[in-house]
């Protein structure tokens, strides 16, 4: 197999088995371990001024070279905070109302993509294959071609791809998508994302469909496949057992005094639907008096991107909603909602999932949502909790039969579903859990990686067959 070069906005050098790593980092790290190779991207360092240092910092451990660069303050503001997270993130999550466009930021986004290519180019060998990740790097392949790089280049989008009219709200959408067409293979989390991409390039750019899984534009054939990112269920299960008897989990269980526990864990992001989730929880208390005093909802939401205004706003909204719910419903012995703005050790989170009766995962839009998958994998098989899952999470395509699917915009419907989850009998819980766990085991993280890399190398796109 050729050497693998992974490019992502952030490089997370991780020690093997380090428990804090998320799906992208674990999947990429696994792939690199097999073939050896390079992981290239931003180190997370920001230097003052407008000119970033050209130095590429290289750190080789075993057969992996972590090649990282710093960004200048201007680049960070324009490429990362501005166009990537202030424009693309909201639009790709169907929130053009939250997007803010600035031509200079878009110019900075394109400039940083070209600059990254120039830094990477000297490290490449002719038969390397390149695997580029996520929305920060949509024009990366075109910049590679312009710099004379001829290697095969694949791209995986971790977030949703929006329907064509929504995509069209990004002012430079045409230029951006033309640039994206320079990839050889583009991968999506779900079939509806893949179809939205094909739709866009056929309608707006005049690309031709070539069978189900290819489009052709200007004589260049692009594969478009579906590769749902997964987890390693056994690893999650092991982690979930680690803290089972720890002081924190024991204290939590004692404090609950037989009350039922509902759990949500999300980066603090407006796409995760937390305000709507809080509202539906309150509707549950209003509609079903039997749950008052009997259920505790823990929402863990570590802050993210707090230098972007929309993120500061959602944080204020959540603080106010949580205060109002607790003010109205708490009594001396019971606080219905525990809203926590900090991050926890990964194994503690998995133990918390295991100790709960409902996993409440209701994003307004989500590429996949690994928390939903982790929740299922962390459950005891003989007495599992119930997953309440938004139909707008990519994970719903795989877990739709076992989870209770909800529309996060329907507070009454969600409240009814929560009631059903909290009162579901053991045989139904076991059957639903078994169904979901089988799918997660089949479509695990190595399947995601292996299918993508083998399609990229063999120049054929294999059909996504859900187990
Ligand atoms: C993007 C896409 C797609 C969360 N809080 C803590 C913590 N986490 C971990 C979770 C999970 C990960 O972070 C979050 O992954 P998600 O998939 O839920 O969401 P995004 O961060 O938005 O990820 C998403 C993903 O990329 C992969 O393709 O699924 O749709 O938006 O693993 O457990 N981990 C620790 N402490 C915390 O407090 N240690």
Tab-separated table of C-alpha atoms and ligand atoms in Angstrom:
chain	number	residue	atom	x	y	z
A	1	UNK	CA	0.000	0.000	0.000
A	2	UNK	CA	1.177	3.526	-0.761
A	3	UNK	CA	2.194	5.836	2.027
A	4	UNK	CA	-0.718	7.720	3.553
A	5	UNK	CA	-0.703	11.474	4.068
A	6	UNK	CA	-3.557	12.783	6.188
A	7	UNK	CA	-4.400	16.474	6.139
A	8	UNK	CA	-6.790	17.975	8.670
A	9	UNK	CA	-7.239	21.438	10.103
A	10	UNK	CA	-5.888	20.369	13.487
A	11	UNK	CA	-3.318	17.667	14.075
A	12	UNK	CA	-3.782	15.878	17.362
A	13	UNK	CA	-0.643	13.869	18.078
A	14	UNK	CA	-2.034	11.184	20.307
A	15	UNK	CA	-0.329	8.584	22.326
A	16	UNK	CA	-1.672	5.139	21.570
A	17	UNK	CA	-4.776	4.399	23.586
A	18	UNK	CA	-5.029	7.908	24.969
A	19	UNK	CA	-8.637	8.094	26.133
A	20	UNK	CA	-9.496	11.683	25.200
A	21	UNK	CA	-9.306	11.283	21.439
A	22	UNK	CA	-12.469	11.626	19.331
A	23	UNK	CA	-13.503	9.690	16.202
A	24	UNK	CA	-11.483	11.577	13.625
A	25	UNK	CA	-8.278	11.394	15.623
A	26	UNK	CA	-8.634	7.713	16.495
A	27	UNK	CA	-9.587	6.700	12.944
A	28	UNK	CA	-6.803	8.664	11.342
A	29	UNK	CA	-4.243	7.489	13.845
A	30	UNK	CA	-5.237	3.861	13.255
A	31	UNK	CA	-4.949	4.239	9.508
A	32	UNK	CA	-1.528	5.876	9.765
A	33	UNK	CA	-0.256	3.162	12.090
A	34	UNK	CA	-1.004	0.519	9.468
A	35	UNK	CA	0.657	2.166	6.510
A	36	UNK	CA	3.040	4.627	8.105
A	37	UNK	CA	2.832	8.182	6.891
A	38	UNK	CA	2.333	11.826	7.647
A	39	UNK	CA	-0.330	13.739	9.519
A	40	UNK	CA	-0.209	17.343	8.394
A	41	UNK	CA	-2.090	20.414	9.667
A	42	UNK	CA	-2.294	23.216	12.177
A	43	UNK	CA	-0.579	22.754	15.528
A	44	UNK	CA	-3.092	24.946	17.371
A	45	UNK	CA	-0.450	27.674	17.866
A	46	UNK	CA	-1.233	31.236	16.826
A	47	UNK	CA	1.499	33.808	16.237
A	48	UNK	CA	0.892	37.554	16.295
A	49	UNK	CA	0.633	39.500	13.061
A	50	UNK	CA	-0.358	38.656	9.513
A	51	UNK	CA	2.555	36.507	8.326
A	52	UNK	CA	2.806	32.960	9.639
A	53	UNK	CA	6.248	31.386	9.993
A	54	UNK	CA	6.976	29.035	7.084
A	55	UNK	CA	8.485	26.424	9.389
A	56	UNK	CA	6.942	22.962	9.414
A	57	UNK	CA	7.533	21.326	12.756
A	58	UNK	CA	8.161	17.587	12.381
A	59	UNK	CA	7.892	15.010	15.091
A	60	UNK	CA	8.268	11.350	14.119
A	61	UNK	CA	7.062	8.634	16.450
A	62	UNK	CA	7.131	5.017	15.274
A	63	UNK	CA	6.238	5.227	11.612
A	64	UNK	CA	4.114	8.397	11.829
A	65	UNK	CA	5.402	11.901	11.194
A	66	UNK	CA	3.316	14.674	12.736
A	67	UNK	CA	4.015	17.706	10.531
A	68	UNK	CA	2.497	20.868	11.946
A	69	UNK	CA	2.434	24.570	11.217
A	70	UNK	CA	1.413	27.606	13.253
A	71	UNK	CA	-1.145	30.111	11.959
A	72	UNK	CA	-0.862	33.884	12.125
A	73	UNK	CA	-3.532	35.787	14.056
A	74	UNK	CA	-4.911	37.114	10.735
A	75	UNK	CA	-5.106	33.622	9.245
A	76	UNK	CA	-6.790	32.284	12.347
A	77	UNK	CA	-9.367	35.086	12.264
A	78	UNK	CA	-10.105	34.848	8.571
A	79	UNK	CA	-9.675	31.167	7.684
A	80	UNK	CA	-10.650	29.429	10.909
A	81	UNK	CA	-12.837	31.662	13.034
A	82	UNK	CA	-14.240	33.636	10.092
A	83	UNK	CA	-15.064	31.689	6.960
A	84	UNK	CA	-14.843	28.115	8.331
A	85	UNK	CA	-16.740	28.576	11.580
A	86	UNK	CA	-18.646	31.819	10.976
A	87	UNK	CA	-19.896	30.915	7.481
A	88	UNK	CA	-19.490	27.274	6.429
A	89	UNK	CA	-20.362	25.640	9.759
A	90	UNK	CA	-23.764	27.377	10.155
A	91	UNK	CA	-24.760	26.989	6.489
A	92	UNK	CA	-23.760	23.326	6.332
A	93	UNK	CA	-25.896	22.826	9.458
A	94	UNK	CA	-28.859	24.513	7.753
A	95	UNK	CA	-28.525	27.781	9.696
A	96	UNK	CA	-27.770	30.434	7.039
A	97	UNK	CA	-29.515	32.891	9.394
A	98	UNK	CA	-26.511	32.566	11.724
A	99	UNK	CA	-23.892	32.854	8.990
A	100	UNK	CA	-21.834	35.966	8.448
A	101	UNK	CA	-20.026	36.551	5.176
A	102	UNK	CA	-16.979	38.720	4.724
A	103	UNK	CA	-15.035	38.716	1.457
A	104	UNK	CA	-11.739	39.208	3.237
A	105	UNK	CA	-12.373	36.142	5.338
A	106	UNK	CA	-13.119	34.074	2.255
A	107	UNK	CA	-9.922	35.375	0.619
A	108	UNK	CA	-8.061	34.388	3.797
A	109	UNK	CA	-9.636	30.913	3.703
A	110	UNK	CA	-8.436	30.351	0.111
A	111	UNK	CA	-5.024	31.846	0.898
A	112	UNK	CA	-4.474	29.557	3.890
A	113	UNK	CA	-5.487	26.512	1.828
A	114	UNK	CA	-2.857	27.460	-0.811
A	115	UNK	CA	-0.270	28.234	1.848
A	116	UNK	CA	-0.824	24.863	3.534
A	117	UNK	CA	-0.333	23.136	0.171
A	118	UNK	CA	3.004	24.920	-0.298
A	119	UNK	CA	4.155	23.779	3.146
A	120	UNK	CA	3.078	20.183	2.474
A	121	UNK	CA	4.466	19.856	-1.057
A	122	UNK	CA	8.155	19.306	-0.153
A	123	UNK	CA	7.148	16.421	2.125
A	124	UNK	CA	5.334	14.450	-0.587
A	125	UNK	CA	6.503	11.457	-2.597
A	126	UNK	CA	5.007	10.629	-6.014
A	127	UNK	CA	2.965	7.595	-4.958
A	128	UNK	CA	1.647	8.947	-1.632
A	129	UNK	CA	-2.105	9.057	-1.294
A	130	UNK	CA	-3.668	12.084	0.386
A	131	UNK	CA	-6.700	11.933	2.666
A	132	UNK	CA	-8.028	15.405	3.464
A	133	UNK	CA	-10.621	16.052	6.191
A	134	UNK	CA	-13.493	18.442	6.651
A	135	UNK	CA	-14.948	21.801	5.698
A	136	UNK	CA	-11.858	23.877	6.455
A	137	UNK	CA	-10.187	22.324	3.434
A	138	UNK	CA	-12.795	22.236	0.640
A	139	UNK	CA	-10.441	23.893	-1.924
A	140	UNK	CA	-7.305	22.023	-0.821
A	141	UNK	CA	-7.206	19.612	-3.789
A	142	UNK	CA	-7.529	22.382	-6.341
A	143	UNK	CA	-4.652	24.225	-4.675
A	144	UNK	CA	-2.653	20.960	-4.873
A	145	UNK	CA	-3.337	20.616	-8.598
A	146	UNK	CA	-2.366	24.243	-9.168
A	147	UNK	CA	0.889	23.556	-7.327
A	148	UNK	CA	1.595	20.614	-9.658
A	149	UNK	CA	0.796	17.825	-7.169
A	150	UNK	CA	-0.480	14.778	-9.105
A	151	UNK	CA	-1.138	12.279	-6.307
A	152	UNK	CA	-4.576	10.778	-5.670
A	153	UNK	CA	-6.506	12.950	-3.244
A	154	UNK	CA	-9.606	11.961	-1.273
A	155	UNK	CA	-11.782	14.107	0.951
A	156	UNK	CA	-14.091	13.204	3.825
A	157	UNK	CA	-16.736	15.644	5.086
A	158	UNK	CA	-17.518	15.104	8.776
A	159	UNK	CA	-20.489	17.484	8.828
A	160	UNK	CA	-23.681	17.450	6.718
A	161	UNK	CA	-23.655	18.598	3.106
A	162	UNK	CA	-26.589	20.998	2.707
A	163	UNK	CA	-29.326	20.816	0.082
A	164	UNK	CA	-28.552	22.838	-3.033
A	165	UNK	CA	-30.679	25.966	-2.257
A	166	UNK	CA	-29.097	26.189	1.200
A	167	UNK	CA	-25.611	25.762	-0.250
A	168	UNK	CA	-26.408	28.600	-2.622
A	169	UNK	CA	-26.614	31.019	0.334
A	170	UNK	CA	-22.800	30.877	0.610
A	171	UNK	CA	-21.911	33.812	-1.659
A	172	UNK	CA	-18.885	32.146	-3.336
A	173	UNK	CA	-20.639	28.737	-3.473
A	174	UNK	CA	-19.915	28.125	-7.132
A	175	UNK	CA	-16.183	28.804	-6.867
A	176	UNK	CA	-15.972	26.746	-3.712
A	177	UNK	CA	-17.742	23.746	-5.201
A	178	UNK	CA	-15.752	23.940	-8.442
A	179	UNK	CA	-12.658	23.761	-6.283
A	180	UNK	CA	-14.086	20.789	-4.355
A	181	UNK	CA	-14.478	18.961	-7.673
A	182	UNK	CA	-10.688	18.696	-7.940
A	183	UNK	CA	-10.785	15.776	-5.480
A	184	UNK	CA	-10.713	12.233	-6.872
A	185	UNK	CA	-13.032	10.849	-4.205
A	186	UNK	CA	-15.378	12.701	-1.869
A	187	UNK	CA	-16.882	10.847	1.085
A	188	UNK	CA	-19.963	11.689	3.137
A	189	UNK	CA	-21.484	10.463	6.390
A	190	UNK	CA	-24.897	9.613	4.902
A	191	UNK	CA	-26.536	8.943	1.594
A	192	UNK	CA	-28.598	12.127	1.814
A	193	UNK	CA	-25.385	14.179	2.124
A	194	UNK	CA	-23.951	12.394	-0.896
A	195	UNK	CA	-27.121	13.004	-2.899
A	196	UNK	CA	-27.121	16.702	-1.953
A	197	UNK	CA	-23.562	17.042	-3.262
A	198	UNK	CA	-24.334	15.227	-6.535
A	199	UNK	CA	-27.464	17.326	-6.935
A	200	UNK	CA	-25.542	20.545	-6.457
A	201	UNK	CA	-22.750	19.761	-8.910
A	202	UNK	CA	-25.166	18.466	-11.544
A	203	UNK	CA	-27.632	21.358	-11.329
A	204	UNK	CA	-25.318	24.244	-10.674
A	205	UNK	CA	-22.057	23.211	-12.312
A	206	UNK	CA	-23.423	21.113	-15.171
A	207	UNK	CA	-21.624	17.952	-14.028
A	208	UNK	CA	-22.849	14.682	-15.516
A	209	UNK	CA	-23.949	11.698	-13.443
A	210	UNK	CA	-21.951	8.569	-14.218
A	211	UNK	CA	-23.913	5.755	-12.615
A	212	UNK	CA	-24.834	6.037	-8.965
A	213	UNK	CA	-21.525	6.902	-7.460
A	214	UNK	CA	-19.611	9.117	-9.882
A	215	UNK	CA	-19.943	12.535	-11.435
A	216	UNK	CA	-17.898	13.960	-14.270
A	217	UNK	CA	-16.998	17.571	-14.772
A	218	UNK	CA	-14.562	19.040	-17.312
A	219	UNK	CA	-13.314	15.545	-18.176
A	220	UNK	CA	-12.520	14.761	-14.507
A	221	UNK	CA	-14.352	11.889	-12.823
A	222	UNK	CA	-15.091	12.228	-9.101
A	223	UNK	CA	-16.222	9.336	-6.930
A	224	UNK	CA	-18.893	10.235	-4.353
A	225	UNK	CA	-19.350	7.618	-1.641
A	226	UNK	CA	-20.965	7.098	1.753
A	227	UNK	CA	-18.683	6.204	4.683
A	228	UNK	CA	-20.465	6.561	8.031
A	229	UNK	CA	-17.856	7.109	10.742
A	230	UNK	CA	-18.003	4.572	13.559
A	231	UNK	CA	-16.564	3.728	16.940
A	232	UNK	CA	-14.937	0.668	18.507
A	233	UNK	CA	-17.814	-0.659	20.665
A	234	UNK	CA	-15.605	-3.002	22.719
A	235	UNK	CA	-13.274	-0.187	23.638
A	236	UNK	CA	-16.184	2.015	24.739
A	237	UNK	CA	-17.607	-0.823	26.796
A	238	UNK	CA	-14.284	-1.290	28.561
A	239	UNK	CA	-14.030	2.427	29.258
A	240	UNK	CA	-17.573	2.459	30.619
A	241	UNK	CA	-16.651	-0.183	33.176
A	242	UNK	CA	-13.560	1.634	34.395
A	243	UNK	CA	-15.320	4.173	36.588
A	244	UNK	CA	-18.263	2.012	37.571
A	245	UNK	CA	-17.288	1.953	41.193
A	246	UNK	CA	-15.441	5.279	41.229
A	247	UNK	CA	-16.345	7.877	43.834
A	248	UNK	CA	-17.870	10.247	41.293
A	249	UNK	CA	-20.262	7.669	39.841
A	250	UNK	CA	-21.108	6.191	43.255
A	251	UNK	CA	-21.842	9.683	44.622
A	252	UNK	CA	-23.968	10.463	41.624
A	253	UNK	CA	-25.998	7.272	42.039
A	254	UNK	CA	-26.448	7.893	45.768
A	255	UNK	CA	-27.519	11.482	45.108
A	256	UNK	CA	-30.100	10.293	42.610
A	257	UNK	CA	-31.796	8.115	45.246
A	258	UNK	CA	-33.445	5.770	42.735
A	259	UNK	CA	-34.434	8.611	40.416
A	260	UNK	CA	-34.138	7.916	36.729
A	261	UNK	CA	-31.212	9.555	34.943
A	262	UNK	CA	-31.197	11.129	31.482
A	263	UNK	CA	-27.869	12.154	29.967
A	264	UNK	CA	-26.721	14.444	27.150
A	265	UNK	CA	-23.136	15.304	26.192
A	266	UNK	CA	-22.353	17.840	23.473
A	267	UNK	CA	-19.820	20.457	22.582
A	268	UNK	CA	-21.569	23.738	23.352
A	269	UNK	CA	-22.807	24.349	19.804
A	270	UNK	CA	-26.118	25.700	18.477
A	271	UNK	CA	-26.364	22.775	16.023
A	272	UNK	CA	-26.788	20.363	18.938
A	273	UNK	CA	-30.344	21.537	19.732
A	274	UNK	CA	-29.840	22.025	23.467
A	275	UNK	CA	-32.364	24.838	23.899
A	276	UNK	CA	-35.080	22.755	22.211
A	277	UNK	CA	-34.001	19.783	24.333
A	278	UNK	CA	-34.391	21.777	27.567
A	279	UNK	CA	-37.831	22.961	26.430
A	280	UNK	CA	-38.964	19.397	25.723
A	281	UNK	CA	-37.688	18.264	29.127
A	282	UNK	CA	-39.785	20.965	30.751
A	283	UNK	CA	-42.788	19.845	28.645
A	284	UNK	CA	-42.264	16.343	30.059
A	285	UNK	CA	-42.565	17.708	33.586
A	286	UNK	CA	-45.632	19.721	32.649
A	287	UNK	CA	-47.395	16.907	30.813
A	288	UNK	CA	-46.546	13.966	33.083
A	289	UNK	CA	-46.701	14.790	36.803
A	290	UNK	CA	-45.496	11.265	37.643
A	291	UNK	CA	-41.984	12.251	36.501
A	292	UNK	CA	-41.753	15.281	38.791
A	293	UNK	CA	-39.192	14.603	41.450
A	294	UNK	CA	-38.431	11.247	39.805
A	295	UNK	CA	-36.090	12.105	36.942
A	296	UNK	CA	-32.819	14.010	36.729
A	297	UNK	CA	-31.423	15.306	33.463
A	298	UNK	CA	-27.642	15.856	33.266
A	299	UNK	CA	-26.437	17.976	30.345
A	300	UNK	CA	-22.657	18.169	29.940
A	301	UNK	CA	-21.640	20.879	27.480
A	302	UNK	CA	-17.954	21.815	27.349
A	303	UNK	CA	-17.616	25.280	25.770
A	304	UNK	CA	-16.241	25.409	22.223
A	305	UNK	CA	-15.360	28.224	19.766
A	306	UNK	CA	-16.167	30.805	22.415
A	307	UNK	CA	-14.512	33.517	20.325
A	308	UNK	CA	-17.350	33.235	17.764
A	309	UNK	CA	-20.340	35.458	18.685
A	310	UNK	CA	-23.038	32.878	17.891
A	311	UNK	CA	-21.434	30.531	20.440
A	312	UNK	CA	-21.449	33.167	23.169
A	313	UNK	CA	-25.111	33.807	22.398
A	314	UNK	CA	-26.183	30.151	22.649
A	315	UNK	CA	-24.342	29.897	25.936
A	316	UNK	CA	-26.317	32.801	27.382
A	317	UNK	CA	-29.579	31.286	26.108
A	318	UNK	CA	-28.822	27.952	27.743
A	319	UNK	CA	-27.883	29.525	31.067
A	320	UNK	CA	-31.153	31.392	31.095
A	321	UNK	CA	-33.231	28.333	30.072
A	322	UNK	CA	-31.563	26.114	32.697
A	323	UNK	CA	-32.069	28.736	35.421
A	324	UNK	CA	-35.704	29.144	34.541
A	325	UNK	CA	-36.421	25.376	34.537
A	326	UNK	CA	-34.677	24.799	37.856
A	327	UNK	CA	-36.272	27.902	39.400
A	328	UNK	CA	-39.711	26.635	38.487
A	329	UNK	CA	-39.415	22.926	39.287
A	330	UNK	CA	-36.678	22.314	41.880
A	331	UNK	CA	-37.479	21.642	45.490
A	332	UNK	CA	-35.250	21.166	48.500
A	333	UNK	CA	-34.516	17.545	47.648
A	334	UNK	CA	-34.516	17.608	43.842
A	335	UNK	CA	-32.857	19.611	41.057
A	336	UNK	CA	-34.351	18.470	37.740
A	337	UNK	CA	-31.617	19.764	35.418
A	338	UNK	CA	-27.889	19.736	36.012
A	339	UNK	CA	-26.284	21.841	33.339
A	340	UNK	CA	-22.486	21.548	33.404
A	341	UNK	CA	-20.085	23.632	31.290
A	342	UNK	CA	-16.937	21.598	31.606
A	343	UNK	CA	-15.328	18.597	29.989
A	344	UNK	CA	-14.763	15.270	31.700
A	345	UNK	CA	-12.429	12.372	31.311
A	346	UNK	CA	-13.648	10.123	28.506
A	347	UNK	CA	-13.988	7.011	30.645
A	348	UNK	CA	-16.027	8.920	33.223
A	349	UNK	CA	-18.406	10.028	30.474
A	350	UNK	CA	-18.817	6.444	29.283
A	351	UNK	CA	-19.538	5.311	32.869
A	352	UNK	CA	-22.109	8.077	33.149
A	353	UNK	CA	-23.762	6.779	29.974
A	354	UNK	CA	-23.797	3.313	31.486
A	355	UNK	CA	-25.371	4.528	34.711
A	356	UNK	CA	-28.237	6.313	32.943
A	357	UNK	CA	-31.638	5.151	31.706
A	358	UNK	CA	-31.964	7.502	28.734
A	359	UNK	CA	-29.409	8.918	26.266
A	360	UNK	CA	-30.970	12.149	25.047
A	361	UNK	CA	-29.240	13.059	21.752
A	362	UNK	CA	-31.246	15.565	19.759
A	363	UNK	CA	-29.158	17.761	17.431
A	364	UNK	CA	-30.974	20.004	14.955
A	365	UNK	CA	-28.419	18.750	12.394
A	366	UNK	CA	-25.365	16.580	12.797
A	367	UNK	CA	-23.028	14.907	10.337
A	368	UNK	CA	-23.041	11.686	12.368
A	369	UNK	CA	-22.990	12.205	16.170
A	370	UNK	CA	-20.610	9.851	17.884
A	371	UNK	CA	-22.161	10.434	21.306
A	372	UNK	CA	-25.249	8.482	20.153
A	373	UNK	CA	-23.048	5.545	19.160
A	374	UNK	CA	-20.969	5.724	22.328
A	375	UNK	CA	-24.128	5.778	24.434
A	376	UNK	CA	-25.308	2.501	22.906
A	377	UNK	CA	-21.919	0.811	23.232
A	378	UNK	CA	-21.621	1.800	26.907
A	379	UNK	CA	-24.914	0.151	27.970
A	380	UNK	CA	-25.094	-3.062	30.019
A	381	UNK	CA	-26.575	-5.662	27.649
A	382	UNK	CA	-28.882	-7.151	30.284
A	383	UNK	CA	-30.370	-3.815	31.378
A	384	UNK	CA	-29.683	-1.198	28.700
A	385	UNK	CA	-30.801	2.415	28.610
A	386	UNK	CA	-32.867	3.817	25.750
A	387	UNK	CA	-31.465	6.100	23.052
A	388	UNK	CA	-33.711	9.042	22.132
A	389	UNK	CA	-32.212	10.311	18.887
A	390	UNK	CA	-32.908	13.187	16.521
A	391	UNK	CA	-33.952	12.141	13.049
A	392	UNK	CA	-31.564	14.868	11.797
A	393	UNK	CA	-28.399	13.214	13.134
A	394	UNK	CA	-26.501	11.141	10.562
A	395	UNK	CA	-26.520	8.325	13.147
A	396	UNK	CA	-30.298	7.976	12.651
A	397	UNK	CA	-29.662	6.234	9.300
A	398	UNK	CA	-27.970	3.338	11.109
A	399	UNK	CA	-29.675	3.434	14.513
A	400	UNK	CA	-33.197	4.359	13.406
A	401	UNK	CA	-34.657	0.930	14.155
A	402	UNK	CA	-33.344	0.608	17.688
A	403	UNK	CA	-33.468	4.219	18.879
A	404	UNK	CA	-36.616	6.238	19.504
A	405	UNK	CA	-36.413	8.854	16.774
A	406	UNK	CA	-37.657	12.383	17.445
A	407	UNK	CA	-38.061	15.658	15.626
A	408	UNK	CA	-36.182	18.173	17.819
A	409	UNK	CA	-38.489	20.996	16.702
A	410	UNK	CA	-41.513	19.204	18.208
A	411	UNK	CA	-41.366	19.776	21.978
A	412	UNK	CA	-44.601	17.885	22.723
A	413	UNK	CA	-43.536	14.942	20.578
A	414	UNK	CA	-40.150	14.813	22.271
A	415	UNK	CA	-41.764	14.972	25.722
A	416	UNK	CA	-44.018	12.023	24.835
A	417	UNK	CA	-41.027	10.070	23.538
A	418	UNK	CA	-39.061	10.795	26.714
A	419	UNK	CA	-41.967	9.434	28.732
A	420	UNK	CA	-41.972	6.312	26.573
A	421	UNK	CA	-38.206	5.906	27.005
A	422	UNK	CA	-38.360	6.348	30.777
A	423	UNK	CA	-41.080	3.714	31.129
A	424	UNK	CA	-40.012	1.175	28.491
A	425	UNK	CA	-40.114	-2.461	29.612
A	426	UNK	CA	-36.912	-4.497	29.805
A	427	UNK	CA	-37.564	-6.906	26.862
A	428	UNK	CA	-38.108	-4.027	24.428
A	429	UNK	CA	-35.016	-2.205	25.695
A	430	UNK	CA	-32.902	-5.336	25.295
A	431	UNK	CA	-34.184	-6.013	21.752
A	432	UNK	CA	-33.617	-2.433	20.611
A	433	UNK	CA	-30.159	-2.314	22.122
A	434	UNK	CA	-29.159	-5.627	20.537
A	435	UNK	CA	-30.192	-4.343	17.130
A	436	UNK	CA	-28.158	-1.135	17.480
A	437	UNK	CA	-25.081	-2.819	18.925
A	438	UNK	CA	-24.996	-5.290	16.012
A	439	UNK	CA	-24.912	-2.404	13.546
A	440	UNK	CA	-22.216	-0.559	15.456
A	441	UNK	CA	-20.096	-3.678	15.612
A	442	UNK	CA	-20.463	-4.278	11.883
A	443	UNK	CA	-19.902	-0.643	10.850
A	444	UNK	CA	-17.071	0.058	13.221
A	445	UNK	CA	-14.332	2.646	12.854
A	446	UNK	CA	-11.987	0.391	10.909
A	447	UNK	CA	-14.685	-0.249	8.317
A	448	UNK	CA	-14.973	3.528	7.776
A	449	UNK	CA	-11.254	3.867	7.275
A	450	UNK	CA	-10.713	0.690	5.221
A	451	UNK	CA	-13.550	1.347	2.798
A	452	UNK	CA	-12.499	4.941	2.211
A	453	UNK	CA	-8.835	4.155	1.660
A	454	UNK	CA	-9.471	1.125	-0.517
A	455	UNK	CA	-11.931	3.101	-2.690
A	456	UNK	CA	-9.429	5.921	-2.989
A	457	UNK	CA	-6.693	3.580	-4.110
A	458	UNK	CA	-8.701	1.305	-6.356
A	459	UNK	CA	-10.559	4.170	-8.063
A	460	UNK	CA	-13.901	2.421	-7.536
A	461	UNK	CA	-16.582	3.480	-5.087
A	462	UNK	CA	-18.098	0.551	-3.213
A	463	UNK	CA	-21.770	0.691	-2.227
A	464	UNK	CA	-22.487	1.440	1.420
A	465	UNK	CA	-24.303	-1.621	2.640
A	466	UNK	CA	-25.690	-1.051	6.104
A	467	UNK	CA	-25.503	-4.282	8.078
B	1	LIG	C1	-17.921	16.257	14.180
B	1	LIG	C2	-19.320	16.257	13.547
B	1	LIG	C3	-19.290	13.757	13.566
B	1	LIG	C4	-17.720	15.417	24.222
B	1	LIG	N1	-17.599	16.012	25.416
B	1	LIG	C5	-16.513	15.501	25.992
B	1	LIG	C6	-15.948	14.560	25.113
B	1	LIG	N2	-16.721	14.530	24.031
B	1	LIG	C7	-16.502	13.628	22.881
B	1	LIG	C8	-17.677	12.707	22.645
B	1	LIG	C9	-17.475	12.356	21.171
B	1	LIG	C10	-16.870	13.638	20.603
B	1	LIG	O1	-16.361	14.385	21.699
B	1	LIG	C11	-17.931	14.494	19.904
B	1	LIG	O2	-18.237	13.907	18.689
B	1	LIG	P1	-19.613	14.178	17.936
B	1	LIG	O3	-19.676	13.257	16.783
B	1	LIG	O4	-20.738	13.963	18.872
B	1	LIG	O5	-19.625	15.715	17.519
B	1	LIG	P2	-18.596	16.832	16.877
B	1	LIG	O6	-17.567	17.232	17.846
B	1	LIG	O7	-19.506	17.934	16.426
B	1	LIG	O8	-17.892	16.105	15.620
B	1	LIG	C12	-20.083	15.011	13.960
B	1	LIG	C13	-17.840	13.853	14.072
B	1	LIG	O9	-17.229	15.071	13.659
B	1	LIG	C14	-16.985	12.686	13.556
B	1	LIG	O10	-17.057	12.589	12.160
B	1	LIG	O11	-19.904	12.633	14.158
B	1	LIG	O12	-21.355	14.983	13.328
B	1	LIG	O13	-20.041	17.444	13.919
B	1	LIG	O14	-16.544	11.328	20.996
B	1	LIG	O15	-17.643	11.609	23.526
B	1	LIG	N3	-14.845	13.852	25.383
B	1	LIG	C15	-14.263	14.060	26.606
B	1	LIG	N4	-14.761	14.967	27.510
B	1	LIG	C16	-15.880	15.684	27.264
B	1	LIG	O16	-16.334	16.467	28.106
B	1	LIG	N5	-13.169	13.352	26.903
